Coordinates of C-alpha atoms in Angstrom, one line a residue:
M695 CA 31.6 11.8 29.4
S696 CA 30.5 8.1 29.0
L697 CA 27.3 6.4 28.0
G698 CA 26.7 5.6 31.7
S699 CA 26.2 9.3 32.3
I700 CA 23.1 9.3 30.1
D701 CA 19.7 8.7 31.6
S702 CA 19.2 4.9 31.8
T703 CA 15.7 5.1 30.4
S704 CA 17.2 6.0 27.0
E705 CA 20.4 4.0 27.2
D706 CA 19.3 1.4 24.7
E707 CA 18.0 4.0 22.3
L708 CA 21.3 5.9 22.6
V709 CA 23.3 2.8 21.7
W710 CA 21.0 2.3 18.7
L711 CA 21.5 5.9 17.7
L712 CA 25.3 5.9 17.8
R713 CA 25.5 3.0 15.3
H714 CA 24.3 5.3 12.5
K715 CA 26.7 7.8 11.1
T716 CA 24.1 10.0 9.5
R717 CA 22.3 10.5 12.9
R718 CA 25.7 11.2 14.6
R719 CA 26.4 13.8 11.9
I720 CA 23.0 15.4 12.5
I721 CA 23.5 15.6 16.2
L722 CA 27.0 17.1 15.8
A723 CA 25.9 19.6 13.1
I724 CA 22.9 20.8 15.2
G725 CA 25.1 20.9 18.4
D726 CA 27.8 22.9 16.7
A727 CA 25.4 25.4 15.1
G728 CA 23.1 25.7 18.2
K729 CA 20.1 26.0 15.9
I730 CA 19.9 25.3 12.2
S731 CA 17.2 25.1 9.5
A732 CA 16.3 21.9 7.7
T733 CA 17.5 23.3 4.4
T734 CA 20.9 24.3 5.7
L735 CA 21.3 21.0 7.5
R736 CA 20.4 19.1 4.4
D737 CA 22.9 21.1 2.3
M738 CA 25.6 20.8 4.9
L739 CA 25.3 17.0 5.2
K740 CA 24.6 16.5 1.5
I741 CA 21.7 14.1 2.0
S742 CA 18.3 13.9 0.4
T743 CA 15.3 15.7 2.0
G744 CA 13.6 12.3 2.6
S745 CA 16.7 10.9 4.3
L746 CA 17.0 14.0 6.5
Y747 CA 13.4 13.9 7.7
Y748 CA 13.5 10.2 8.2
N749 CA 16.6 10.5 10.5
L750 CA 15.2 13.6 12.3
R751 CA 12.1 11.6 13.0
Q752 CA 14.2 8.8 14.4
L753 CA 15.9 11.4 16.6
K754 CA 12.7 13.0 18.0
D755 CA 13.8 12.4 21.6
F756 CA 17.1 14.3 20.9
V757 CA 16.1 17.0 18.5
R758 CA 13.3 19.5 18.5
Q759 CA 12.0 22.4 16.4
D760 CA 11.7 25.9 17.8
E761 CA 9.0 28.5 16.9
D762 CA 10.9 29.5 13.8
R763 CA 11.1 25.8 12.7
N764 CA 14.8 25.7 13.3
Y765 CA 16.2 22.5 14.8
T766 CA 17.9 22.5 18.2
L767 CA 19.0 19.8 20.6
T768 CA 16.9 18.7 23.6
E769 CA 18.5 18.3 27.0
E770 CA 19.0 14.6 26.2
G771 CA 20.4 15.6 22.8
E772 CA 22.9 17.9 24.4
R773 CA 24.2 15.0 26.5
V774 CA 24.5 12.8 23.4
Y775 CA 26.4 15.7 21.7
K776 CA 28.8 15.9 24.6
V777 CA 29.4 12.1 24.4
L778 CA 30.2 12.4 20.7
K779 CA 32.5 15.4 21.3
E780 CA 34.2 14.2 24.5
G781 CA 34.0 10.5 24.4
G782 CA 36.2 9.8 21.4
V783 CA 33.4 8.8 19.1
L784 CA 34.0 11.6 16.7
S785 CA 36.3 10.9 13.8
L786 CA 37.7 13.2 11.1
D787 CA 35.5 11.7 8.4
L788 CA 32.3 11.9 10.4
L789 CA 31.2 15.2 9.1
K790 CA 32.8 14.6 5.7
P791 CA 29.9 14.0 3.3
R792 CA 30.1 10.8 1.3
P793 CA 27.1 10.9 -1.0
P794 CA 26.1 7.5 -2.5
G795 CA 26.7 6.7 -6.1
R796 CA 23.9 7.4 -8.6
F797 CA 23.2 3.7 -9.0
M798 CA 22.9 3.1 -5.3
K799 CA 20.8 6.2 -4.9
L800 CA 18.4 5.0 -7.6
V801 CA 18.2 1.5 -6.1
T802 CA 17.5 2.9 -2.6
N803 CA 14.8 5.3 -3.9
M804 CA 13.1 2.4 -5.7
F805 CA 13.2 -0.2 -3.0
F806 CA 13.1 2.1 0.1
P807 CA 11.0 5.1 -1.0
I808 CA 11.3 7.1 2.2
W809 CA 11.1 10.2 0.1
L810 CA 7.3 9.7 -0.3
F811 CA 6.4 9.8 3.3
S812 CA 8.4 12.8 4.6
P813 CA 6.3 15.3 2.7
L814 CA 3.1 13.4 3.6
Y815 CA 4.0 13.6 7.3
E816 CA 4.9 17.3 7.0
S817 CA 1.9 18.5 5.1
I818 CA -1.6 17.8 6.3
G819 CA -3.1 19.2 3.1
L820 CA -1.1 16.9 0.9
R821 CA -1.8 14.0 3.1
I822 CA -5.6 14.5 3.0
I823 CA -5.7 15.1 -0.8
T824 CA -3.6 12.1 -1.7
S825 CA -5.3 9.7 0.7
S826 CA -8.7 10.9 -0.4
L827 CA -7.8 10.3 -4.1
S828 CA -6.4 6.9 -3.2
I829 CA -9.6 5.9 -1.4
M830 CA -11.7 7.0 -4.4
V831 CA -9.6 5.2 -7.0
S832 CA -9.4 2.0 -4.9
I833 CA -13.1 1.9 -4.2
L834 CA -14.1 2.6 -7.8
L835 CA -11.8 -0.2 -9.1
L836 CA -13.0 -2.7 -6.5
I837 CA -16.6 -2.0 -7.2
Y838 CA -16.2 -2.2 -11.0
T839 CA -14.3 -5.5 -10.8
R840 CA -16.4 -6.9 -7.9
T841 CA -13.3 -7.7 -5.8
S842 CA -12.3 -7.0 -2.2
P843 CA -9.0 -6.9 -0.3
L844 CA -7.8 -9.2 2.4
I845 CA -4.7 -7.6 3.9
L846 CA -2.3 -8.0 1.0
H847 CA -4.5 -10.2 -1.3
I848 CA -7.4 -9.4 -3.6
Y849 CA -10.2 -11.9 -4.1
E850 CA -13.6 -12.0 -5.8
S851 CA -16.4 -10.5 -3.8
S852 CA -20.2 -10.1 -3.9
T853 CA -21.9 -7.6 -6.1
N854 CA -23.1 -5.6 -3.1
I855 CA -21.5 -2.2 -3.3
F856 CA -21.8 -1.4 0.4
E857 CA -20.2 -4.7 1.3
I858 CA -17.3 -4.0 -1.0
V859 CA -16.7 -0.5 0.5
A860 CA -17.1 -1.9 4.1
K861 CA -14.5 -4.6 3.4
Y862 CA -12.1 -2.1 1.9
L863 CA -12.4 0.2 4.9
G864 CA -12.2 -2.7 7.3
N865 CA -9.1 -3.9 5.6
L866 CA -7.4 -0.6 6.2
V867 CA -8.1 -0.9 9.9
I868 CA -6.8 -4.5 9.9
M869 CA -3.6 -3.4 8.1
Y870 CA -3.1 -0.5 10.5
L871 CA -3.5 -2.8 13.6
L872 CA -1.2 -5.5 12.1
L873 CA 1.6 -3.1 11.2
T874 CA 1.3 -1.4 14.6
F875 CA 1.3 -4.4 16.9
V876 CA 3.9 -6.4 14.8
S877 CA 6.1 -3.3 14.9
I878 CA 5.9 -3.2 18.7
L879 CA 6.6 -6.9 19.0
I880 CA 9.5 -7.0 16.6
S881 CA 11.1 -3.8 18.0
G882 CA 11.7 -5.6 21.3
R883 CA 10.6 -2.6 23.4
L884 CA 7.7 -4.6 24.8
F885 CA 9.9 -7.1 26.6
H886 CA 13.2 -5.4 27.2
Q887 CA 11.7 -2.7 29.6
K888 CA 11.4 -3.3 33.3
G889 CA 8.3 -1.9 34.9
V890 CA 4.9 -0.9 33.5
G891 CA 6.0 2.8 33.1
K892 CA 9.1 2.0 31.1
T893 CA 7.2 -0.6 29.0
V894 CA 4.6 2.1 28.1
E895 CA 7.4 4.5 27.2
G896 CA 9.0 1.8 25.0
I897 CA 5.7 1.3 23.2
K898 CA 5.2 5.0 22.7
S899 CA 8.6 5.3 21.1
I900 CA 7.3 3.0 18.4
A901 CA 3.6 3.8 18.2
L902 CA 0.5 5.1 20.0
S903 CA 2.4 8.2 21.2
S904 CA -0.4 10.6 20.1
L905 CA -3.6 10.7 18.1
N906 CA -2.0 13.0 15.6
E907 CA 0.9 10.7 14.9
E908 CA -1.5 7.7 14.5
L909 CA -3.6 9.6 12.0
K910 CA -0.5 10.5 10.0
F911 CA 0.4 6.8 9.8
F912 CA -3.1 5.7 8.9
F913 CA -3.6 8.2 6.1
S914 CA -0.2 7.4 4.8
L915 CA -1.0 3.7 4.9
I916 CA -4.0 4.4 2.5
I917 CA -1.4 5.7 0.0
A918 CA 1.1 3.0 0.6
I919 CA -1.3 0.2 -0.3
L920 CA -2.6 1.9 -3.4
P921 CA -0.2 -0.2 -5.6
M922 CA -2.3 -3.2 -4.6
M923 CA -4.9 -1.8 -6.9
F924 CA -2.7 -2.8 -9.8
Y925 CA -4.5 -6.1 -9.9
P926 CA -8.1 -4.8 -10.0
G927 CA -6.8 -2.2 -12.3
L928 CA -5.8 -4.9 -14.8
L929 CA -9.1 -6.6 -14.3
A930 CA -10.9 -3.3 -15.0
L931 CA -8.9 -2.8 -18.3
D932 CA -9.6 -6.3 -19.3
K933 CA -13.3 -6.0 -18.6
F934 CA -13.7 -2.6 -20.3
F935 CA -11.6 -3.2 -23.4
N936 CA -12.1 -6.9 -23.6
L937 CA -8.3 -7.5 -23.8
H938 CA -8.3 -11.1 -22.6
L939 CA -5.6 -10.4 -20.0
L940 CA -7.0 -13.1 -17.8
P941 CA -8.7 -16.4 -18.8
E942 CA -12.1 -17.0 -17.6
P943 CA -12.4 -18.8 -14.2
G944 CA -12.0 -22.6 -14.7
K945 CA -10.1 -22.2 -17.9
P946 CA -6.4 -23.4 -18.2
G947 CA -3.9 -21.0 -16.9
Y948 CA -6.5 -18.9 -14.9
Y949 CA -5.0 -19.4 -11.5
Q950 CA -1.4 -19.1 -12.6
I951 CA -2.0 -15.8 -14.5
R952 CA -4.2 -14.4 -11.7
D953 CA -1.5 -15.3 -9.1
L954 CA 1.2 -13.7 -11.3
Y955 CA -0.7 -10.4 -11.4
M956 CA -1.3 -10.6 -7.7
I957 CA 2.4 -11.1 -7.0
I958 CA 3.3 -8.1 -9.2
A959 CA 0.8 -5.9 -7.2
Q960 CA 2.3 -7.2 -3.9
S961 CA 5.8 -6.6 -5.1
I962 CA 5.1 -3.0 -5.9
S963 CA 3.3 -2.5 -2.6
L964 CA 5.9 -4.0 -0.3
P965 CA 8.7 -1.3 -0.7
F966 CA 6.1 1.4 0.1
L967 CA 4.9 -0.4 3.2
I968 CA 8.4 -1.0 4.4
A969 CA 9.3 2.7 3.9
L970 CA 6.2 3.8 5.7
T971 CA 6.8 1.3 8.6
A972 CA 10.4 2.5 9.0
Y973 CA 9.4 6.2 8.9
G974 CA 6.1 6.0 10.8
R975 CA 7.3 3.5 13.5
R976 CA 10.8 4.8 13.8
L977 CA 12.4 1.4 12.8
S978 CA 15.4 0.6 10.8
G979 CA 14.9 -0.5 7.2
T980 CA 15.8 -4.1 8.0
T981 CA 13.4 -4.3 11.0
A982 CA 10.6 -2.6 9.0
A983 CA 11.1 -5.2 6.2
I984 CA 10.8 -8.0 8.7
V985 CA 7.5 -6.5 10.0
V986 CA 6.0 -6.1 6.6
L987 CA 7.1 -9.6 5.5
L988 CA 5.4 -11.0 8.6
V989 CA 2.2 -9.2 7.8
Y990 CA 2.5 -10.6 4.2
F991 CA 2.9 -14.1 5.7
I992 CA -0.3 -13.6 7.8
S993 CA -2.1 -12.4 4.7
H994 CA -1.0 -15.4 2.7
V995 CA -2.1 -17.8 5.4
L996 CA -5.5 -16.2 5.7
S997 CA -5.9 -16.1 1.9
Q998 CA -5.2 -19.8 1.7
L999 CA -7.7 -20.6 4.4
L1000 CA -10.3 -18.4 2.6
M1001 CA -9.7 -20.3 -0.7
M1002 CA -10.0 -23.6 1.1
S1003 CA -13.3 -22.6 2.6
L1004 CA -14.8 -21.6 -0.7

């Protein structure tokens, strides 16, 4: 069986799939077993829970869960399985686990924390609790320090509490829209499909497939940008304990130190946003990084324009 025997509507996605050994191993393991639990699959492949759920999510057109939450192959997945088995793609080391070294595992977990979003997507209770706490902490810090977010920047705001809250909530919506539409554009699905129907299918493979999926992404986004509160958090400590962490506005070094704290907050936030974009929008880590960096660039440009207008 060849790639040409697969439905043409999923040919590009199949080529994308077959490049990744972990996903090929998942297809083969599920196909060989017929049905298998997530725990057994994780132990068989010797990969982390976060990595397993990330790749299962990428394979949602090829893998499904039954009523007992065991994983089986869809009709399209069965075709892919036959390609792997009969088309010469399978090699002896494909199912042989090659766990990464401890150092590489640590680096990956730090700079691509996909492990955070698999439990958030799986558990509605955890998602609601953590996102609610994130909102409360963020709003309290912003109100106390009289600051407001602008995408991935924080700037001084008015003393009106309702205005600060409105700007924070509005910024969440802006972040959601930017990450969604930039993901669609960068993925290429918008332009590589012929016909309106296929274009819509291509978009839905990245985003806007269902209200439930979009709510998962939005609530996870609230948690992903929480590290941006590092900057108002420092301002709050400085204000409460009089630590002199930041010179007064207009004093020497004020802008340099302020920008340093802002860069630290952004640097902490970016890996979480990249991991969320990869997980939630079914993108590779590299593509997700490009999406987030473009959003950061937009944020930087708007921030500079705002500073010039003041």
